[in-house]
Coordinates of C-alpha atoms in Angstrom, one line a residue:
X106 CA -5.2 20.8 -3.2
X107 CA -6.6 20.2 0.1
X108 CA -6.7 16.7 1.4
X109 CA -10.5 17.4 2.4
X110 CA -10.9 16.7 -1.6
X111 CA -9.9 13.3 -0.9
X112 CA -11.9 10.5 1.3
X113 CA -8.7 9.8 2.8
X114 CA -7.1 10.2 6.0
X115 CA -5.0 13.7 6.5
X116 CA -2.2 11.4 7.1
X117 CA -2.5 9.4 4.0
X118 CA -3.1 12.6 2.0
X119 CA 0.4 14.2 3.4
X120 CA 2.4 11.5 2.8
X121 CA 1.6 12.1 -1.0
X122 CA 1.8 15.6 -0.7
X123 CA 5.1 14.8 0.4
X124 CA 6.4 12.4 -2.1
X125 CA 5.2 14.7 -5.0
X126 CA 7.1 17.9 -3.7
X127 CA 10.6 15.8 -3.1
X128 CA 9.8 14.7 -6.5
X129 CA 9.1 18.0 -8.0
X130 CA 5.9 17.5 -9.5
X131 CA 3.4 20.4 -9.0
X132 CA -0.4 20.7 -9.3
X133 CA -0.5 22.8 -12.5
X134 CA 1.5 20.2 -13.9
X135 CA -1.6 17.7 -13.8
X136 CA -4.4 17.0 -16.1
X137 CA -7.4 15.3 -14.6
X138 CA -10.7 13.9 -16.9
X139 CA -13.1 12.0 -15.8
X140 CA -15.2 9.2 -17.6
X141 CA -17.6 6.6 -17.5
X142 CA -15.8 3.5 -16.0
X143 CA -16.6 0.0 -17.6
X144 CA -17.1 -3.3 -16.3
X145 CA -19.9 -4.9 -13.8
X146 CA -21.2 -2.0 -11.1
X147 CA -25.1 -2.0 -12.6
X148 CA -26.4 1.6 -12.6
X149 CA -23.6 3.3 -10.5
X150 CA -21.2 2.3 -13.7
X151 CA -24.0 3.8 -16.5
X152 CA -24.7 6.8 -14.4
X153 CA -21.2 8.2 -12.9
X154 CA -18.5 9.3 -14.4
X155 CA -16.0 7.5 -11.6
X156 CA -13.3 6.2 -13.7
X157 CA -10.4 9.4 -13.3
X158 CA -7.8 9.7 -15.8
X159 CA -4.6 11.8 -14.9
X160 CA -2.2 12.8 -16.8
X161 CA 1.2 14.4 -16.2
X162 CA 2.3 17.2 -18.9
X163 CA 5.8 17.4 -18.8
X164 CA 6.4 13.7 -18.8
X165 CA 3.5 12.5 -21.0
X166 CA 2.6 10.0 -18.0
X167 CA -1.0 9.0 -18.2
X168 CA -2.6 7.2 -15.4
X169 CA -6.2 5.7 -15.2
X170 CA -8.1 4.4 -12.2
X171 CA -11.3 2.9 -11.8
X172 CA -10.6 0.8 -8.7
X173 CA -13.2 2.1 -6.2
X174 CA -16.9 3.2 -7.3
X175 CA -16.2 6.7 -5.1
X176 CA -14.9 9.0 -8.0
X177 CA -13.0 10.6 -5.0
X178 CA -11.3 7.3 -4.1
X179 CA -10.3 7.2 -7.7
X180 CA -8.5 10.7 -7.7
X181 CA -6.6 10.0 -4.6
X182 CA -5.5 5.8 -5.7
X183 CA -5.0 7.7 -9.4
X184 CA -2.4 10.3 -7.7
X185 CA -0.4 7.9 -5.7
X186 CA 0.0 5.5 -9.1
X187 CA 0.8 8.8 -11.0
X188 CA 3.0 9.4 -8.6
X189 CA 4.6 5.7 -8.4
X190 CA 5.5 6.1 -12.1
X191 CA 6.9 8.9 -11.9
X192 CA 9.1 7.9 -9.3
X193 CA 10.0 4.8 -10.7
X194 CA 10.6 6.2 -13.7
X195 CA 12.8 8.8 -12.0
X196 CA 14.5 6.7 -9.6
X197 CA 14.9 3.7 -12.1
X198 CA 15.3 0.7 -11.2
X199 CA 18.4 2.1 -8.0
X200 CA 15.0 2.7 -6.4
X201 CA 13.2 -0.5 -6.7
X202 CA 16.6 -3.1 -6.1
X203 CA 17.2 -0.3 -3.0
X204 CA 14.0 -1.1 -1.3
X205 CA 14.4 -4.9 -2.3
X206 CA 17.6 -4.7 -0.5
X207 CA 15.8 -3.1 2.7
X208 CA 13.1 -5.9 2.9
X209 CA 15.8 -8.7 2.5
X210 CA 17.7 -6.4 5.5
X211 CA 14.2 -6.2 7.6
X212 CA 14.0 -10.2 6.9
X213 CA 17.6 -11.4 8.2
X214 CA 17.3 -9.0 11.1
X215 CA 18.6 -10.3 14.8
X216 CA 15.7 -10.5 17.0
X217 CA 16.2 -8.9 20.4
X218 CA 16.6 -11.4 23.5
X219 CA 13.0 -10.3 24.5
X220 CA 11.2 -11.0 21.0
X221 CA 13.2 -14.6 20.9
X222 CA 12.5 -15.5 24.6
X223 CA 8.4 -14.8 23.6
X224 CA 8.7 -16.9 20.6
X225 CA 10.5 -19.8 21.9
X226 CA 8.2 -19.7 25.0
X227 CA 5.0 -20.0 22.4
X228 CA 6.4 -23.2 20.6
X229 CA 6.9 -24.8 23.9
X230 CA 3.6 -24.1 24.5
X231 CA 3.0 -25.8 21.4
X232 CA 5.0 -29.0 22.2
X233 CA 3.5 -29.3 25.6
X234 CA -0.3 -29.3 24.3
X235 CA 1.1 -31.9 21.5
X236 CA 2.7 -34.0 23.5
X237 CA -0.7 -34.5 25.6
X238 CA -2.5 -35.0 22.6
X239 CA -0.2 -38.1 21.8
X240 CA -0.1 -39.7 25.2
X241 CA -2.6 -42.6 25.9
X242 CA -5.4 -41.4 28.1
X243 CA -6.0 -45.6 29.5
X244 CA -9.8 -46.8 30.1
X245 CA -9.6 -48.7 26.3
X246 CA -8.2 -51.8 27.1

């Protein structure tokens, strides 16, 4: 499909594009429908079919999204969820502990001499303007 379909950037869009073809999962292999979504929205809600349903055939995966009131919005945030399942349910749970072991990794990081020196220089910034909050200024006796 071309990512003109989608109100998303080009970027954004082959990213996806990506993630689906490492993944294996083609075009032909999804069913889209669209409906009427529910909820508050007044006449935009009544009148528009904007809620997307996709479904994936050879896994059975069904997906529904009514997030956005833009029905193209709704394909693209309805793709990448799709998608996400799919993934996960690929990947199991190697995938999810593997990316919870690369945040944890990100977290305890080293931070370069530079990075340190501009952070340490802010909180005595910090301290300075404190400590001249705190001393008396006189003229109150």
């Amino acid at each position: 499909m071309k990512p003109s379909l989608f109100p998303v950037s080009e970027g954004t869009y082959r990213a996806l594009e990506e993630r689906m073809k490492r993944l294996g999962i083609r075009w032909e292999e999804i069913e889209e429908s669209f409906i009427r979504s529910g909820g508050s929205g007044g006449q935009n809600v009544n009148k528009v079919s904007t809620c997307v349903v996709m479904r994936h055939l050879p896994t059975g995966t069904e997906v529904r999204c009514q997030r956005e009131r833009s029905q193209g919005l709704n394909r693209f945030l309805a793709l990448r969820a799709l998608v996400d399942r799919i993934e996960a349910a690929r990947l199991g749970a190697a995938s999810m502990e593997r990316q919870r072991i690369e945040k944890i990794r990100r977290q305890k990081r080293k931070r370069s001499r530079r990075a340190k020196d501009k952070m340490l220089e802010g909180k005595r910034h910090r301290s300075e303007i404190k400590s001249q909050r705190a001393q008396p200024r006189g003229g109150w006796d």
